[in-house]
Amino acid sequence: MANATAAVTHGEHEPTTTGLDHRKLLMWAFLGSDCMFFGTLIATYLVYKNKSIEGALPIDVFDIPVTSVSTFVLLMSSMSMVMAYAWLTRGNLKAFRIWLASTAIMGATFLAFQMFEFRDFAVHGQLTPRTNLFGSTFFTLTGFHGAHVTLGVVWLLSILFHSFRKGGVTPEKNLDVDLAALYWHFVDIVWIVIFTVVYLFGVFEGFPGAAVSTGH
Amino acid sequence: MLRLSPRYRYLIALAMVGMLAALLFGCTPNDPHSTFDARGPVAQSQLNLFWIILAAGAIVFVLVEGAIIYSIIKFRRRRNDEIPEQVEGNSTVEFAWTAGPTALLVLVAIPTIITTFDNQVSPDQNALTVDVVGHQWWFEFRYRHPDDPEKEIRFANDLHIPVDEVVNVNLGSEDVIHSFWIPKIAGKVDMIPGGGNTMWIQADQTGFYYGQCLEFCGVQHANMRFRVIVHSEEDFDAWLRSEAEPAIDSPDPLVQEGKRVFLTAGCTACHQTQSVVNVGQVSLQGPNLTHVASRTNIAGGVFDNRGEDGEVNDAIFQRNIRTWLEDPEKAKTGNVMAREAPSYMNPEDALSEAELSALVAYLSSLK
Amino acid sequence: MTTIPLAIPRPVHPTGIWSWITTIDHKRIGILYGVTAFLMFFSGGIEALLIRIQLARPEQNLITPEIFNQLFTMHATTMIFLGVMPLSAAFFNFVVPLQIGARDVAFPRLNAFSYWTFLGGALILKMSWLTGSAPNGGWFGYSPLTGITYNPGHGIDVWILSLQVLGIASLAASFNFIVTILNMRAPGMGLMRMPLFTWMTLVTAILLVLAFPVITVALIELFFDRAFGMNFFNVAAGANAVLWQHLFWVFGHPEVYILILPAMGIVSDIIPVFSRKPLFGYGTVVLAGVIIAFMGWMVWSHHMFTVGLGPVANSVFAVTTMMIAVPTGIKVFNWMGTMWGGSLSFKTPMLFALGFVTMFVIGGISGVMHAIAPSDAQQQDTYFIVAHIHYVLFGGAIFAILAGVYYWFPKLTGRMYDEKQGQMHFWLMFIGQNITFFPMHFTGLNGMPRRIYSYYGGLGWDFWNLVSTLGALILAVGFLIFIYNMAKSWRKGEVAGSDPWDGRTLEWSIPSPPPEYNFVEIPHVEDRDDWWEEKQRRRERRAVPVVAGGSDADEGHDIHLPQPSYWPFFVSLGLFIGGMGLIYLMNVDADGIRTLNWAALTVTVAGLFMGVVSVYRWSFEPVNDPEPDGGHAAH
């Protein structure tokens, strides 16, 4: 290395104009874009709310207590993610791994609930994506959310395995985990919106969803 | 003040004369689709707005392009030019050219909004109502039966309306999105499947007008036309009553043979020969043929049946219907009849020359 | 398939074609983008010429109705997604890092990925001419016409999948440029010191990041309907036939500004240089661009004045559409203010920039005409609209892009284009543009619908259609001269020097073509138009001519650049293969019975597997392998 101080275009320690790391900024931009993605799916769902001509409706298939449990699990996974990150920055890799693994497990549990729910709707509720407008919009919206969670679980597990390599995950390189955490929290928040708008407004008449349904 | 060399003056004058000539020459109100020849209040209100915005646009156009041309000539680089003063901006000027256009647009917005509401809300809710239904690629028109509120009269390709009367139009479609447009009477409104668009039209003069689908609707979008015949009030009532009658059943043996072909060759799967049906009954896929021989055009405007006097001419109709039935795919590529009628799909079901002639004779008798 | 690249070691010093496939240098990627996009643009031009030849005379039968519909669908899709957008991306890539004093973009490999993915999407679309299933539903793809009932076969699937792949490419590029511009500016370059082109790139990238997901979802829904029989646009199941139009135009109108804002940025950089004056009202021009981008979200329904949204909605959208003319007008006025009192030199870039302004004014005025909802009902879907869009997109965006090509050509190649041929090109374009598209105002107001494959004589359309076709031929001749000029000058043009235009922004302070590392030393920016000010300061200090940058080949020795990589290319290849497979995933017969195409499924899975593996390899590939002499710029 001829000159140790030579400017390196890319690297962890390069100062940036905003002070934020490139990857962090990228993540925020991506999440902004993803907001529009889910926003459009939710908008489609709302436009078609109460417009199905035949087949099962939210009130026929939703089991709010069950979905509340899976929602709670997903919420708790966010907390567990916070713990993982906190332990990492303090240098306790072992605690970090435990919390990270529990985050991934809770994510997987949520997915298991979702698969169970989809199967239940199809078998007992006679609701498939082809049944009616509700089926198409519901499965597409929650399916894409599920895909996001799946991606998140894979990501968390990758970090977990990587952390067993020497120097794979270190407190100094906490940004790798920070980005995954950001993504995880985002996916979690999207679910809160879906749970409220799709599940709660779909079942309880008193919610403002009834007013929205005649929209457009 | 800017001093132009004669060469520039000459060029600019020439360009201006050229543009003026093009504008005058370019838009001729006599053309059948011209939007400059409004023959009804809706088209007239739209044309009035067009003139307002065209005038505003012309002012902006002349000022802006004039200033650009002036700058190009005046500030062109000359030898020994010093570096010009590095002006970064001027708040007063910038405020002025923000406020100016805003004011101009506010002035245009007011009549725009007024006309938007006027054209949407029919001035007479109880006026004659016509349902227009779009099909790939022809227009169907449905009139309330004058005597029986349970029945309606169906017609295709020609829209008949009385002069000087509001006509309320309900727009719909049996397949994809189409659009209803009579350039001289009213701007387009889309015909949405499952959607209930309405509009109102009124014609100020009797006569013959052109209409056209204006929303891309598939392979034969170009040949989805209709004609509008504006009658005096008495003529319209007479026309509607005659439409409600069945067609003359001619005893001519050739016609009777043609009728037999019509009933056995599969035509009835898509075509009806009874113009009066129950209100709201789903239409068959093809045009109702009850009075087909009295229509000014067939196949969505591919064939014009009128003679030089502007009236439907029997000989021309016969020639047209024969050409159409001989090879509909050639006349209107991709049309549904050529694609789905057994006589055109299966060689063994093809019509013989004798059957074709009989069929032509039969259809020509349906007046 | 994927095992081969897995075994390949990192390409440290690739040569020949591999040096292009693995390149992550923003300038080379810019060249790839530009050359590919121009090829696509010319293919779209050939489609346009075929359309014009068919319409030259009434009742011609040179082209069947079906092929005609495919032609106009492909022409528009090509010009928008494979022409203007990637041409803008070419400028983003080449120019933006130079303008902000950076050595590369923030994510060089992501940049390579966006190019290769763009190429994949372009090939998916264009290859449909060969497979005989080119899309035929218009670039707007209105349902239900694009549903499986009215559009069997795989033409629309091609359109959906190519737009999805192109969307991924555009999103990747936009994320990259948002981060690059926000995060990699040279010290001292505050936001309000950025060159206008960089500013408009930032605004465009943000617009794109927010607008594209909307069309992504709409296309997913359409694809699910077609492939799996879902109900999003199934009217029989109670769906709203107009929902597609809303989704499409919520994306589609910001898209219009995605096309035009970079063009405005280019022009805002060129006019000051050739007027020798700073941009008049810099802050206002920037603000106007931002306001246009913001308001671009509030006007989408002016594409839908006739679908029956009701008088209230139509009035609101008429007013917002008129309002958006105000910031657009401000830009035009400020360009005029820049020229006022300047010392104007009419080299080819300036001619094209002025061509842009004059043509855009016409397109802008006809645009405001369409804001008048009631009179728009007489113009919608007539040739009047065709005239309008070509004045803003051809006379506008393409003129500005050509201005940019001529302007930055010496920086890109180190050589000068032929000025005489450039001027000839301009005049052919300017005259051809007006002869082709101005008569369309007349045919439109005379009631000629757009998207019709033929028309009858005697409707007053014959003469002006012939004129339009002749104009299109003039444009074609102009482009032949352009191609000749570029191809020849690239190899044999005069050596241009680093600063041939007496430029104002940082890209002119470094040698032409720029070294791989761009800047020997990252500049410290003290002013807007920093390079111009710097030249003035030096001139004051000592009256010697200023020579830009260091051209000493040894200087760049110690600058580390990221190393080339295979993985972006292979991720894109995986997406391309997967996309091709998905098109043919389901076979739907005439009765609506769906069967899975196992071959297509295999191809899809193989493509996605390849993509996933490559993403993984990419993630664990360091930016620079710790190799003693790896990554040195000079070799």
CSV table of C-alpha atoms in Angstrom, one decimal, chain B residues 22-23 25-28 31-36 43 46 49-50 53-54 57-58 60-61 63-65 67-68 70-72 75-78 81-90 93-94 97-98 101-102 105 108-109 112-113 115-117 119-120 136 174-177 179 181-184 186-190 192-194 197 210 212-223 225 301-303 333, chain C residues 65-66 69 72 136-138 140 142-145 150 235 241-242 245 273-282 284 306-308 311-312 314-315 318-319 322-323 325-326 330 332-334 336-337 339-346 354 357-358 361-362 365 368-369 371-375 377-382 384 442 445-447 449-454 456 458-461 463-464 504 528 532 536 539:
chain,number,residue,atom,x,y,z
B,22,ALA,CA,-51.6,27.3,-42.0
B,23,LEU,CA,-54.0,28.1,-39.2
B,25,PHE,CA,-56.1,26.6,-44.0
B,26,GLY,CA,-55.6,23.9,-41.4
B,27,CYS,CA,-59.0,24.0,-39.7
B,28,THR,CA,-61.8,23.8,-42.1
B,31,ASP,CA,-65.1,18.6,-42.7
B,32,PRO,CA,-67.5,16.1,-41.2
B,33,HIS,CA,-65.5,15.6,-38.0
B,34,SER,CA,-64.5,19.3,-37.5
B,35,THR,CA,-64.8,20.6,-34.0
B,36,PHE,CA,-65.1,24.1,-35.3
B,43,ALA,CA,-70.2,21.5,-28.7
B,46,GLN,CA,-66.7,23.5,-25.7
B,49,LEU,CA,-63.8,27.6,-24.2
B,50,PHE,CA,-61.4,26.5,-26.9
B,53,ILE,CA,-57.8,29.4,-24.2
B,54,LEU,CA,-56.5,29.6,-27.7
B,57,GLY,CA,-52.3,30.8,-25.5
B,58,ALA,CA,-51.7,32.9,-28.5
B,60,VAL,CA,-48.4,33.8,-24.3
B,61,PHE,CA,-47.0,32.3,-27.4
B,63,LEU,CA,-44.8,37.2,-26.1
B,64,VAL,CA,-42.6,34.3,-25.2
B,65,GLU,CA,-41.4,33.3,-28.6
B,67,ALA,CA,-38.9,37.6,-26.5
B,68,ILE,CA,-36.8,34.6,-27.4
B,70,TYR,CA,-35.5,39.2,-29.8
B,71,SER,CA,-32.9,37.9,-27.4
B,72,ILE,CA,-31.4,35.6,-30.0
B,75,PHE,CA,-27.7,39.4,-27.6
B,76,ARG,CA,-25.9,37.2,-30.1
B,77,ARG,CA,-22.2,37.1,-29.4
B,78,ARG,CA,-20.2,39.7,-31.3
B,81,ASP,CA,-17.8,40.9,-26.5
B,82,GLU,CA,-16.9,41.5,-22.9
B,83,ILE,CA,-18.1,39.0,-20.3
B,84,PRO,CA,-21.6,40.2,-19.6
B,85,GLU,CA,-22.7,41.4,-16.2
B,86,GLN,CA,-23.3,38.3,-14.0
B,87,VAL,CA,-26.9,38.9,-13.1
B,88,GLU,CA,-28.2,36.3,-10.7
B,89,GLY,CA,-31.8,37.2,-10.7
B,90,ASN,CA,-34.4,39.9,-9.9
B,93,VAL,CA,-39.3,40.5,-12.4
B,94,GLU,CA,-39.7,37.0,-11.1
B,97,TRP,CA,-43.9,36.4,-14.2
B,98,THR,CA,-45.3,34.3,-11.5
B,101,PRO,CA,-49.7,33.7,-15.6
B,102,THR,CA,-51.5,32.9,-12.4
B,105,LEU,CA,-55.2,31.1,-15.5
B,108,VAL,CA,-59.6,30.9,-17.7
B,109,ALA,CA,-60.6,28.7,-14.8
B,112,THR,CA,-64.0,26.2,-17.4
B,113,ILE,CA,-65.7,25.3,-14.1
B,115,THR,CA,-69.0,24.9,-18.4
B,116,THR,CA,-67.9,21.7,-16.7
B,117,PHE,CA,-71.0,21.7,-14.5
B,119,ASN,CA,-72.3,20.1,-19.6
B,120,GLN,CA,-72.7,17.4,-17.0
B,136,GLN,CA,-66.6,-4.5,-30.3
B,174,GLU,CA,-70.9,-4.8,-23.2
B,175,ASP,CA,-67.2,-5.5,-23.3
B,176,VAL,CA,-64.3,-3.1,-23.1
B,177,ILE,CA,-64.2,0.7,-22.7
B,179,SER,CA,-66.3,6.3,-26.1
B,181,TRP,CA,-68.3,11.2,-29.6
B,182,ILE,CA,-70.2,13.4,-32.1
B,183,PRO,CA,-67.7,16.2,-33.0
B,184,LYS,CA,-70.3,18.7,-34.1
B,186,ALA,CA,-70.8,17.0,-28.2
B,187,GLY,CA,-67.3,16.1,-27.0
B,188,LYS,CA,-66.5,12.5,-26.0
B,189,VAL,CA,-67.7,10.7,-22.9
B,190,ASP,CA,-66.4,7.2,-22.2
B,192,ILE,CA,-67.5,2.0,-19.3
B,193,PRO,CA,-68.6,-1.6,-18.8
B,194,GLY,CA,-70.5,-1.7,-15.6
B,197,ASN,CA,-72.0,7.5,-17.4
B,210,TYR,CA,-70.6,11.7,-37.9
B,212,GLN,CA,-67.0,7.7,-33.7
B,213,CYS,CA,-65.6,5.6,-30.9
B,214,LEU,CA,-62.7,7.6,-29.5
B,215,GLU,CA,-61.2,5.2,-26.9
B,216,PHE,CA,-58.9,2.6,-28.2
B,217,CYS,CA,-60.9,-0.6,-28.0
B,218,GLY,CA,-59.1,-3.3,-29.9
B,219,VAL,CA,-58.2,-4.4,-33.4
B,220,GLN,CA,-61.0,-2.6,-35.2
B,221,HIS,CA,-61.2,0.6,-33.2
B,222,ALA,CA,-60.7,2.5,-36.4
B,223,ASN,CA,-64.0,1.1,-37.8
B,225,ARG,CA,-68.3,4.6,-36.2
B,301,GLY,CA,-69.3,2.5,-40.7
B,302,VAL,CA,-67.1,0.4,-43.1
B,303,PHE,CA,-69.9,0.6,-45.7
B,333,THR,CA,-60.2,-7.6,-40.3
C,65,PRO,CA,-54.7,-3.6,-38.1
C,66,GLU,CA,-53.2,-6.0,-35.6
C,69,ASN,CA,-51.8,-1.7,-32.9
C,72,PHE,CA,-48.1,2.1,-31.7
C,136,ASN,CA,-51.1,-4.5,-28.6
C,137,GLY,CA,-53.0,-2.8,-25.8
C,138,GLY,CA,-51.4,0.7,-26.0
C,140,PHE,CA,-51.4,2.7,-21.1
C,142,TYR,CA,-56.4,0.0,-20.2
C,143,SER,CA,-58.3,-2.8,-18.7
C,144,PRO,CA,-60.5,-4.7,-19.6
C,145,LEU,CA,-59.0,-4.5,-23.1
C,150,TYR,CA,-60.2,-9.5,-24.8
C,235,VAL,CA,-66.1,-6.3,-14.2
C,241,ALA,CA,-63.1,-0.9,-14.9
C,242,VAL,CA,-61.6,2.6,-14.2
C,245,GLN,CA,-56.7,4.1,-15.1
C,273,VAL,CA,-22.7,28.5,-20.5
C,274,PHE,CA,-23.6,29.7,-24.0
C,275,SER,CA,-24.9,33.0,-22.6
C,276,ARG,CA,-21.9,33.5,-20.4
C,277,LYS,CA,-24.2,34.4,-17.5
C,278,PRO,CA,-25.3,32.5,-14.5
C,279,LEU,CA,-28.8,31.0,-14.5
C,280,PHE,CA,-31.3,33.8,-13.8
C,281,GLY,CA,-33.1,33.1,-10.5
C,282,TYR,CA,-31.3,29.9,-9.6
C,284,THR,CA,-36.7,30.0,-8.3
C,306,THR,CA,-64.0,11.9,-20.0
C,307,VAL,CA,-64.4,8.7,-17.9
C,308,GLY,CA,-67.2,10.3,-15.8
C,311,PRO,CA,-68.0,17.8,-12.5
C,312,VAL,CA,-66.4,18.3,-9.0
C,314,ASN,CA,-63.0,17.4,-13.2
C,315,SER,CA,-63.0,21.0,-11.9
C,318,ALA,CA,-58.6,21.2,-14.2
C,319,VAL,CA,-57.5,23.8,-11.7
C,322,MET,CA,-53.6,24.9,-14.8
C,323,MET,CA,-51.6,25.6,-11.7
C,325,ALA,CA,-48.3,25.6,-15.7
C,326,VAL,CA,-47.2,28.4,-13.4
C,330,ILE,CA,-41.3,30.3,-14.4
C,332,VAL,CA,-39.1,29.2,-19.3
C,333,PHE,CA,-39.1,32.8,-18.1
C,334,ASN,CA,-35.9,32.3,-16.2
C,336,MET,CA,-35.2,33.9,-21.1
C,337,GLY,CA,-33.9,36.0,-18.2
C,339,MET,CA,-30.2,34.9,-22.1
C,340,TRP,CA,-31.3,38.6,-21.6
C,341,GLY,CA,-28.2,40.8,-21.6
C,342,GLY,CA,-25.9,37.8,-22.2
C,343,SER,CA,-23.4,37.1,-24.9
C,344,LEU,CA,-25.1,34.3,-26.8
C,345,SER,CA,-23.1,31.8,-28.9
C,346,PHE,CA,-25.1,29.4,-31.1
C,354,LEU,CA,-33.3,26.9,-27.7
C,357,VAL,CA,-37.5,26.1,-25.1
C,358,THR,CA,-39.4,27.2,-28.2
C,361,VAL,CA,-43.6,26.5,-25.0
C,362,ILE,CA,-45.9,25.2,-27.8
C,365,ILE,CA,-49.6,25.9,-24.2
C,368,VAL,CA,-52.9,24.0,-20.7
C,369,MET,CA,-55.6,23.7,-23.4
C,371,ALA,CA,-56.6,21.4,-18.7
C,372,ILE,CA,-59.9,23.0,-19.8
C,373,ALA,CA,-61.9,19.9,-19.1
C,374,PRO,CA,-64.9,20.6,-21.3
C,375,SER,CA,-63.0,21.5,-24.4
C,377,ALA,CA,-63.6,16.3,-24.4
C,378,GLN,CA,-63.3,17.4,-28.1
C,379,GLN,CA,-59.5,16.8,-28.1
C,380,GLN,CA,-58.9,13.7,-26.0
C,381,ASP,CA,-57.8,10.7,-28.1
C,382,THR,CA,-57.5,12.8,-31.2
C,384,PHE,CA,-54.3,17.0,-31.1
C,442,PHE,CA,-55.1,20.4,-37.5
C,445,LEU,CA,-59.2,19.5,-34.3
C,446,ASN,CA,-60.6,18.2,-37.6
C,447,GLY,CA,-61.6,15.1,-35.6
C,449,PRO,CA,-58.9,9.9,-33.7
C,450,ARG,CA,-55.5,8.6,-32.7
C,451,ARG,CA,-54.7,4.9,-32.8
C,452,ILE,CA,-56.6,4.2,-36.0
C,453,TYR,CA,-54.8,2.1,-38.5
C,454,SER,CA,-56.5,3.7,-41.5
C,456,TYR,CA,-61.3,7.3,-45.2
C,458,GLY,CA,-62.7,13.2,-47.7
C,459,LEU,CA,-62.7,13.9,-44.0
C,460,GLY,CA,-60.1,16.7,-44.4
C,461,TRP,CA,-57.2,14.6,-43.0
C,463,PHE,CA,-53.3,16.4,-46.9
C,464,TRP,CA,-52.0,17.0,-43.4
C,504,ARG,CA,-19.2,26.8,-15.3
C,528,ARG,CA,-22.4,28.1,-7.3
C,532,TRP,CA,-16.4,29.6,-13.5
C,536,GLN,CA,-12.2,34.3,-12.7
C,539,ARG,CA,-7.6,35.2,-14.0
